[in-house]
JSON list of C-alpha atoms in Angstrom, two decimals:
[
{"chain": "L", "resi": 827, "resn": "UNK", "atom": "CA", "xyz": [-7.56, 16.55, 7.22]},
{"chain": "L", "resi": 828, "resn": "UNK", "atom": "CA", "xyz": [-5.30, 16.97, 4.24]},
{"chain": "L", "resi": 829, "resn": "UNK", "atom": "CA", "xyz": [-4.64, 15.23, 0.96]},
{"chain": "L", "resi": 830, "resn": "UNK", "atom": "CA", "xyz": [-1.10, 13.89, 0.70]},
{"chain": "L", "resi": 831, "resn": "UNK", "atom": "CA", "xyz": [0.88, 13.56, -2.57]},
{"chain": "L", "resi": 832, "resn": "UNK", "atom": "CA", "xyz": [1.27, 9.93, -3.65]},
{"chain": "L", "resi": 833, "resn": "UNK", "atom": "CA", "xyz": [4.71, 8.89, -4.91]},
{"chain": "L", "resi": 834, "resn": "UNK", "atom": "CA", "xyz": [4.69, 7.26, -8.36]},
{"chain": "L", "resi": 835, "resn": "UNK", "atom": "CA", "xyz": [6.95, 4.44, -9.59]},
{"chain": "L", "resi": 836, "resn": "UNK", "atom": "CA", "xyz": [9.88, 4.51, -10.37]},
{"chain": "L", "resi": 837, "resn": "UNK", "atom": "CA", "xyz": [10.43, 7.02, -7.50]},
{"chain": "L", "resi": 838, "resn": "UNK", "atom": "CA", "xyz": [13.27, 5.54, -5.42]},
{"chain": "L", "resi": 839, "resn": "UNK", "atom": "CA", "xyz": [11.63, 6.66, -2.15]},
{"chain": "L", "resi": 840, "resn": "UNK", "atom": "CA", "xyz": [9.11, 3.84, -2.69]},
{"chain": "L", "resi": 841, "resn": "UNK", "atom": "CA", "xyz": [11.95, 1.39, -1.98]},
{"chain": "L", "resi": 842, "resn": "UNK", "atom": "CA", "xyz": [12.77, 2.72, 1.47]},
{"chain": "L", "resi": 843, "resn": "UNK", "atom": "CA", "xyz": [11.96, 0.42, 4.39]},
{"chain": "L", "resi": 844, "resn": "UNK", "atom": "CA", "xyz": [9.64, 2.08, 6.89]},
{"chain": "L", "resi": 845, "resn": "UNK", "atom": "CA", "xyz": [10.56, 2.31, 10.57]},
{"chain": "L", "resi": 846, "resn": "UNK", "atom": "CA", "xyz": [8.24, 1.12, 13.35]},
{"chain": "L", "resi": 847, "resn": "UNK", "atom": "CA", "xyz": [5.97, 3.71, 14.96]},
{"chain": "L", "resi": 848, "resn": "UNK", "atom": "CA", "xyz": [7.39, 4.46, 18.42]},
{"chain": "L", "resi": 849, "resn": "UNK", "atom": "CA", "xyz": [4.13, 5.67, 19.98]},
{"chain": "L", "resi": 850, "resn": "UNK", "atom": "CA", "xyz": [0.54, 5.92, 18.80]},
{"chain": "L", "resi": 851, "resn": "UNK", "atom": "CA", "xyz": [-0.28, 9.55, 19.51]},
{"chain": "L", "resi": 852, "resn": "UNK", "atom": "CA", "xyz": [-2.32, 12.39, 18.02]},
{"chain": "L", "resi": 853, "resn": "UNK", "atom": "CA", "xyz": [0.23, 12.88, 15.21]},
{"chain": "L", "resi": 854, "resn": "UNK", "atom": "CA", "xyz": [-0.18, 9.25, 14.14]},
{"chain": "L", "resi": 855, "resn": "UNK", "atom": "CA", "xyz": [-3.99, 9.46, 14.35]},
{"chain": "L", "resi": 856, "resn": "UNK", "atom": "CA", "xyz": [-3.96, 12.60, 12.17]},
{"chain": "L", "resi": 857, "resn": "UNK", "atom": "CA", "xyz": [-1.59, 10.92, 9.71]},
{"chain": "L", "resi": 858, "resn": "UNK", "atom": "CA", "xyz": [-3.92, 7.90, 9.48]},
{"chain": "L", "resi": 859, "resn": "UNK", "atom": "CA", "xyz": [-6.90, 10.22, 8.85]},
{"chain": "L", "resi": 860, "resn": "UNK", "atom": "CA", "xyz": [-4.96, 12.11, 6.14]},
{"chain": "L", "resi": 861, "resn": "UNK", "atom": "CA", "xyz": [-3.90, 8.82, 4.55]},
{"chain": "L", "resi": 862, "resn": "UNK", "atom": "CA", "xyz": [-7.51, 7.59, 4.54]},
{"chain": "L", "resi": 863, "resn": "UNK", "atom": "CA", "xyz": [-8.71, 10.83, 2.92]},
{"chain": "L", "resi": 864, "resn": "UNK", "atom": "CA", "xyz": [-5.94, 10.54, 0.31]},
{"chain": "L", "resi": 865, "resn": "UNK", "atom": "CA", "xyz": [-6.81, 6.90, -0.40]},
{"chain": "L", "resi": 866, "resn": "UNK", "atom": "CA", "xyz": [-10.53, 7.66, -0.79]},
{"chain": "L", "resi": 867, "resn": "UNK", "atom": "CA", "xyz": [-9.83, 10.65, -3.07]},
{"chain": "L", "resi": 868, "resn": "UNK", "atom": "CA", "xyz": [-7.57, 8.50, -5.26]},
{"chain": "L", "resi": 869, "resn": "UNK", "atom": "CA", "xyz": [-10.23, 5.75, -5.35]},
{"chain": "L", "resi": 870, "resn": "UNK", "atom": "CA", "xyz": [-7.93, 3.18, -3.77]},
{"chain": "L", "resi": 871, "resn": "UNK", "atom": "CA", "xyz": [-8.63, 0.41, -1.27]},
{"chain": "L", "resi": 872, "resn": "UNK", "atom": "CA", "xyz": [-5.30, 0.56, 0.54]},
{"chain": "L", "resi": 873, "resn": "UNK", "atom": "CA", "xyz": [-2.44, 2.96, 1.17]},
{"chain": "L", "resi": 874, "resn": "UNK", "atom": "CA", "xyz": [0.88, 2.61, 2.98]},
{"chain": "L", "resi": 875, "resn": "UNK", "atom": "CA", "xyz": [2.65, 5.56, 4.60]},
{"chain": "L", "resi": 876, "resn": "UNK", "atom": "CA", "xyz": [5.69, 5.00, 2.37]},
{"chain": "L", "resi": 877, "resn": "UNK", "atom": "CA", "xyz": [3.49, 5.81, -0.65]},
{"chain": "L", "resi": 878, "resn": "UNK", "atom": "CA", "xyz": [3.05, 9.33, 0.72]},
{"chain": "L", "resi": 879, "resn": "UNK", "atom": "CA", "xyz": [6.76, 9.62, 1.59]},
{"chain": "L", "resi": 880, "resn": "UNK", "atom": "CA", "xyz": [6.35, 8.97, 5.30]},
{"chain": "L", "resi": 881, "resn": "UNK", "atom": "CA", "xyz": [8.72, 6.23, 6.38]},
{"chain": "L", "resi": 882, "resn": "UNK", "atom": "CA", "xyz": [6.66, 4.81, 9.25]},
{"chain": "L", "resi": 883, "resn": "UNK", "atom": "CA", "xyz": [4.86, 1.45, 9.44]},
{"chain": "L", "resi": 884, "resn": "UNK", "atom": "CA", "xyz": [1.23, 2.52, 8.98]},
{"chain": "L", "resi": 885, "resn": "UNK", "atom": "CA", "xyz": [-1.33, 1.26, 6.48]},
{"chain": "L", "resi": 886, "resn": "UNK", "atom": "CA", "xyz": [-4.97, 2.11, 5.88]},
{"chain": "L", "resi": 887, "resn": "UNK", "atom": "CA", "xyz": [-7.42, -0.19, 4.11]},
{"chain": "L", "resi": 888, "resn": "UNK", "atom": "CA", "xyz": [-11.11, 0.09, 3.28]},
{"chain": "L", "resi": 889, "resn": "UNK", "atom": "CA", "xyz": [-12.74, -2.43, 0.97]},
{"chain": "L", "resi": 890, "resn": "UNK", "atom": "CA", "xyz": [-16.27, -1.05, 1.40]},
{"chain": "L", "resi": 891, "resn": "UNK", "atom": "CA", "xyz": [-18.12, 0.84, -1.33]},
{"chain": "L", "resi": 892, "resn": "UNK", "atom": "CA", "xyz": [-19.43, 3.29, 1.28]},
{"chain": "L", "resi": 893, "resn": "UNK", "atom": "CA", "xyz": [-15.99, 4.10, 2.77]},
{"chain": "L", "resi": 894, "resn": "UNK", "atom": "CA", "xyz": [-17.26, 3.17, 6.22]},
{"chain": "L", "resi": 895, "resn": "UNK", "atom": "CA", "xyz": [-15.01, 0.23, 7.14]},
{"chain": "L", "resi": 896, "resn": "UNK", "atom": "CA", "xyz": [-11.60, 1.84, 7.59]},
{"chain": "L", "resi": 897, "resn": "UNK", "atom": "CA", "xyz": [-8.95, -0.47, 8.98]},
{"chain": "L", "resi": 898, "resn": "UNK", "atom": "CA", "xyz": [-5.77, 1.15, 10.30]},
{"chain": "L", "resi": 899, "resn": "UNK", "atom": "CA", "xyz": [-2.82, -1.11, 10.99]},
{"chain": "L", "resi": 900, "resn": "UNK", "atom": "CA", "xyz": [0.17, 0.34, 12.82]},
{"chain": "L", "resi": 901, "resn": "UNK", "atom": "CA", "xyz": [3.39, -1.71, 12.89]},
{"chain": "L", "resi": 902, "resn": "UNK", "atom": "CA", "xyz": [1.68, -4.65, 11.14]},
{"chain": "L", "resi": 903, "resn": "UNK", "atom": "CA", "xyz": [3.44, -8.01, 11.13]},
{"chain": "L", "resi": 904, "resn": "UNK", "atom": "CA", "xyz": [2.18, -11.08, 9.32]},
{"chain": "L", "resi": 905, "resn": "UNK", "atom": "CA", "xyz": [2.62, -13.97, 11.75]},
{"chain": "L", "resi": 906, "resn": "UNK", "atom": "CA", "xyz": [1.09, -16.73, 9.63]},
{"chain": "L", "resi": 907, "resn": "UNK", "atom": "CA", "xyz": [0.38, -17.37, 5.95]},
{"chain": "L", "resi": 908, "resn": "UNK", "atom": "CA", "xyz": [-1.56, -20.22, 4.43]},
{"chain": "L", "resi": 909, "resn": "UNK", "atom": "CA", "xyz": [-2.45, -21.38, 0.94]},
{"chain": "L", "resi": 910, "resn": "UNK", "atom": "CA", "xyz": [-1.85, -19.63, -2.32]},
{"chain": "L", "resi": 911, "resn": "UNK", "atom": "CA", "xyz": [-4.03, -17.54, -4.59]},
{"chain": "L", "resi": 912, "resn": "UNK", "atom": "CA", "xyz": [-3.62, -15.25, -7.58]},
{"chain": "L", "resi": 913, "resn": "UNK", "atom": "CA", "xyz": [-5.29, -11.90, -7.99]},
{"chain": "L", "resi": 914, "resn": "UNK", "atom": "CA", "xyz": [-5.06, -9.04, -10.46]},
{"chain": "L", "resi": 915, "resn": "UNK", "atom": "CA", "xyz": [-3.54, -6.19, -8.48]},
{"chain": "L", "resi": 916, "resn": "UNK", "atom": "CA", "xyz": [-3.18, -2.51, -9.13]},
{"chain": "L", "resi": 917, "resn": "UNK", "atom": "CA", "xyz": [-1.52, 0.23, -7.11]},
{"chain": "L", "resi": 918, "resn": "UNK", "atom": "CA", "xyz": [-1.96, 3.95, -6.54]},
{"chain": "L", "resi": 919, "resn": "UNK", "atom": "CA", "xyz": [1.82, 4.31, -6.99]},
{"chain": "L", "resi": 920, "resn": "UNK", "atom": "CA", "xyz": [1.72, 2.51, -10.34]},
{"chain": "L", "resi": 921, "resn": "UNK", "atom": "CA", "xyz": [-1.37, 4.11, -11.92]},
{"chain": "L", "resi": 922, "resn": "UNK", "atom": "CA", "xyz": [-3.02, 2.35, -14.83]},
{"chain": "L", "resi": 923, "resn": "UNK", "atom": "CA", "xyz": [-1.05, -0.88, -14.42]},
{"chain": "L", "resi": 924, "resn": "UNK", "atom": "CA", "xyz": [-2.73, -4.12, -13.40]},
{"chain": "L", "resi": 925, "resn": "UNK", "atom": "CA", "xyz": [-1.28, -7.61, -13.37]},
{"chain": "L", "resi": 926, "resn": "UNK", "atom": "CA", "xyz": [-1.70, -10.97, -11.69]},
{"chain": "L", "resi": 927, "resn": "UNK", "atom": "CA", "xyz": [0.30, -11.65, -8.53]},
{"chain": "L", "resi": 928, "resn": "UNK", "atom": "CA", "xyz": [0.49, -14.84, -6.46]},
{"chain": "L", "resi": 929, "resn": "UNK", "atom": "CA", "xyz": [0.19, -14.38, -2.69]},
{"chain": "L", "resi": 930, "resn": "UNK", "atom": "CA", "xyz": [-0.89, -16.29, 0.40]},
{"chain": "L", "resi": 931, "resn": "UNK", "atom": "CA", "xyz": [-4.61, -17.04, 0.43]},
{"chain": "L", "resi": 932, "resn": "UNK", "atom": "CA", "xyz": [-5.03, -16.31, 4.15]},
{"chain": "L", "resi": 933, "resn": "UNK", "atom": "CA", "xyz": [-2.96, -14.43, 6.72]},
{"chain": "L", "resi": 934, "resn": "UNK", "atom": "CA", "xyz": [-2.81, -13.65, 10.39]},
{"chain": "L", "resi": 935, "resn": "UNK", "atom": "CA", "xyz": [-1.57, -10.15, 11.08]},
{"chain": "L", "resi": 936, "resn": "UNK", "atom": "CA", "xyz": [-0.72, -8.52, 14.41]},
{"chain": "L", "resi": 937, "resn": "UNK", "atom": "CA", "xyz": [-0.75, -4.73, 14.71]},
{"chain": "L", "resi": 938, "resn": "UNK", "atom": "CA", "xyz": [-1.53, -1.75, 16.90]},
{"chain": "L", "resi": 939, "resn": "UNK", "atom": "CA", "xyz": [-4.83, 0.08, 16.48]},
{"chain": "L", "resi": 940, "resn": "UNK", "atom": "CA", "xyz": [-5.38, 3.85, 16.76]},
{"chain": "L", "resi": 941, "resn": "UNK", "atom": "CA", "xyz": [-5.64, 3.55, 20.54]},
{"chain": "L", "resi": 942, "resn": "UNK", "atom": "CA", "xyz": [-2.21, 1.87, 20.64]},
{"chain": "L", "resi": 943, "resn": "UNK", "atom": "CA", "xyz": [-3.74, -1.48, 21.63]},
{"chain": "L", "resi": 944, "resn": "UNK", "atom": "CA", "xyz": [-2.34, -4.72, 20.23]},
{"chain": "L", "resi": 945, "resn": "UNK", "atom": "CA", "xyz": [-4.72, -6.49, 17.84]},
{"chain": "L", "resi": 946, "resn": "UNK", "atom": "CA", "xyz": [-4.68, -9.65, 15.74]},
{"chain": "L", "resi": 947, "resn": "UNK", "atom": "CA", "xyz": [-6.70, -10.38, 12.63]},
{"chain": "L", "resi": 948, "resn": "UNK", "atom": "CA", "xyz": [-7.08, -13.59, 10.67]},
{"chain": "L", "resi": 949, "resn": "UNK", "atom": "CA", "xyz": [-8.44, -13.04, 7.19]},
{"chain": "L", "resi": 950, "resn": "UNK", "atom": "CA", "xyz": [-8.49, -14.30, 3.64]},
{"chain": "L", "resi": 951, "resn": "UNK", "atom": "CA", "xyz": [-9.61, -13.17, 0.20]},
{"chain": "L", "resi": 952, "resn": "UNK", "atom": "CA", "xyz": [-9.18, -9.59, -0.93]},
{"chain": "L", "resi": 953, "resn": "UNK", "atom": "CA", "xyz": [-8.41, -8.27, 2.56]},
{"chain": "L", "resi": 954, "resn": "UNK", "atom": "CA", "xyz": [-5.53, -10.76, 2.95]},
{"chain": "L", "resi": 955, "resn": "UNK", "atom": "CA", "xyz": [-4.18, -9.77, -0.47]},
{"chain": "L", "resi": 956, "resn": "UNK", "atom": "CA", "xyz": [-4.47, -6.07, 0.35]},
{"chain": "L", "resi": 957, "resn": "UNK", "atom": "CA", "xyz": [-2.69, -6.49, 3.70]},
{"chain": "L", "resi": 958, "resn": "UNK", "atom": "CA", "xyz": [0.20, -8.32, 2.00]},
{"chain": "L", "resi": 959, "resn": "UNK", "atom": "CA", "xyz": [0.38, -5.70, -0.77]},
{"chain": "L", "resi": 960, "resn": "UNK", "atom": "CA", "xyz": [0.49, -2.79, 1.70]},
{"chain": "L", "resi": 961, "resn": "UNK", "atom": "CA", "xyz": [3.02, -4.46, 4.01]},
{"chain": "L", "resi": 962, "resn": "UNK", "atom": "CA", "xyz": [5.21, -4.99, 0.95]},
{"chain": "L", "resi": 963, "resn": "UNK", "atom": "CA", "xyz": [5.17, -1.19, 0.52]},
{"chain": "L", "resi": 964, "resn": "UNK", "atom": "CA", "xyz": [6.39, -0.78, 4.11]},
{"chain": "L", "resi": 965, "resn": "UNK", "atom": "CA", "xyz": [9.22, -3.17, 3.23]},
{"chain": "L", "resi": 966, "resn": "UNK", "atom": "CA", "xyz": [10.13, -1.14, 0.13]},
{"chain": "L", "resi": 967, "resn": "UNK", "atom": "CA", "xyz": [8.62, -3.53, -2.41]},
{"chain": "L", "resi": 968, "resn": "UNK", "atom": "CA", "xyz": [6.09, -2.86, -5.18]},
{"chain": "L", "resi": 969, "resn": "UNK", "atom": "CA", "xyz": [3.72, -5.44, -6.64]},
{"chain": "L", "resi": 970, "resn": "UNK", "atom": "CA", "xyz": [5.41, -5.05, -10.05]},
{"chain": "L", "resi": 971, "resn": "UNK", "atom": "CA", "xyz": [8.54, -6.65, -8.56]},
{"chain": "L", "resi": 972, "resn": "UNK", "atom": "CA", "xyz": [6.66, -9.97, -8.58]},
{"chain": "L", "resi": 973, "resn": "UNK", "atom": "CA", "xyz": [6.41, -9.73, -12.37]},
{"chain": "L", "resi": 974, "resn": "UNK", "atom": "CA", "xyz": [8.92, -10.84, -15.02]},
{"chain": "L", "resi": 975, "resn": "UNK", "atom": "CA", "xyz": [11.94, -8.59, -15.68]},
{"chain": "L", "resi": 976, "resn": "UNK", "atom": "CA", "xyz": [10.56, -7.80, -19.13]},
{"chain": "L", "resi": 977, "resn": "UNK", "atom": "CA", "xyz": [7.22, -6.62, -17.69]},
{"chain": "L", "resi": 978, "resn": "UNK", "atom": "CA", "xyz": [9.03, -4.59, -15.03]},
{"chain": "L", "resi": 979, "resn": "UNK", "atom": "CA", "xyz": [11.09, -2.80, -17.68]},
{"chain": "L", "resi": 980, "resn": "UNK", "atom": "CA", "xyz": [7.99, -2.08, -19.77]},
{"chain": "L", "resi": 981, "resn": "UNK", "atom": "CA", "xyz": [6.14, -0.68, -16.73]},
{"chain": "L", "resi": 982, "resn": "UNK", "atom": "CA", "xyz": [9.11, 1.48, -15.67]},
{"chain": "L", "resi": 983, "resn": "UNK", "atom": "CA", "xyz": [9.33, 2.91, -19.20]},
{"chain": "L", "resi": 984, "resn": "UNK", "atom": "CA", "xyz": [5.57, 3.58, -19.24]},
{"chain": "L", "resi": 985, "resn": "UNK", "atom": "CA", "xyz": [5.72, 5.38, -15.87]},
{"chain": "L", "resi": 986, "resn": "UNK", "atom": "CA", "xyz": [8.70, 7.54, -16.93]},
{"chain": "L", "resi": 987, "resn": "UNK", "atom": "CA", "xyz": [6.90, 8.49, -20.16]},
{"chain": "L", "resi": 988, "resn": "UNK", "atom": "CA", "xyz": [3.74, 9.34, -18.21]},
{"chain": "L", "resi": 989, "resn": "UNK", "atom": "CA", "xyz": [5.73, 11.55, -15.80]},
{"chain": "L", "resi": 990, "resn": "UNK", "atom": "CA", "xyz": [7.38, 13.37, -18.71]},
{"chain": "L", "resi": 991, "resn": "UNK", "atom": "CA", "xyz": [3.99, 13.95, -20.40]},
{"chain": "L", "resi": 992, "resn": "UNK", "atom": "CA", "xyz": [2.51, 15.30, -17.14]},
{"chain": "L", "resi": 993, "resn": "UNK", "atom": "CA", "xyz": [5.42, 17.74, -16.75]},
{"chain": "L", "resi": 994, "resn": "UNK", "atom": "CA", "xyz": [4.95, 18.99, -20.31]},
{"chain": "L", "resi": 995, "resn": "UNK", "atom": "CA", "xyz": [1.20, 19.44, -19.76]},
{"chain": "L", "resi": 996, "resn": "UNK", "atom": "CA", "xyz": [1.76, 21.48, -16.59]}
]
């Protein structure tokens, strides 16, 4: 397994729309394992392939403290949303920024698993929020785009300043 570099906002590659996975094969299984390792190392609970500059529709999620409940969703599609909830979200591609976002309270998602078999999952709470957040990444959208234009500008400025400081420190 290998750690993958995570793209950081305002990197334009984060706005690319990922293409469906044509076939679930060993390459995809290795990519999912590398994404999971990267997510765990970065102390995240979800990661989309677009965040590691791979434009394919794959997400990994693990909400467990023990890192023993990995969920891999290939070509995920939300087929039903219900209710509304708000939650303070963060993102590995927007480090250090947290803000409240309104999303559906529960979702039904259809996807392929690592064996290439079609699955469906109905869920709510944090898992539903995480699935919506990660699918947004596959569609080229960041959680900060749900915020006011003023907050978006402030965050973009903060991320550019952080990038500049990291380059100077290197």
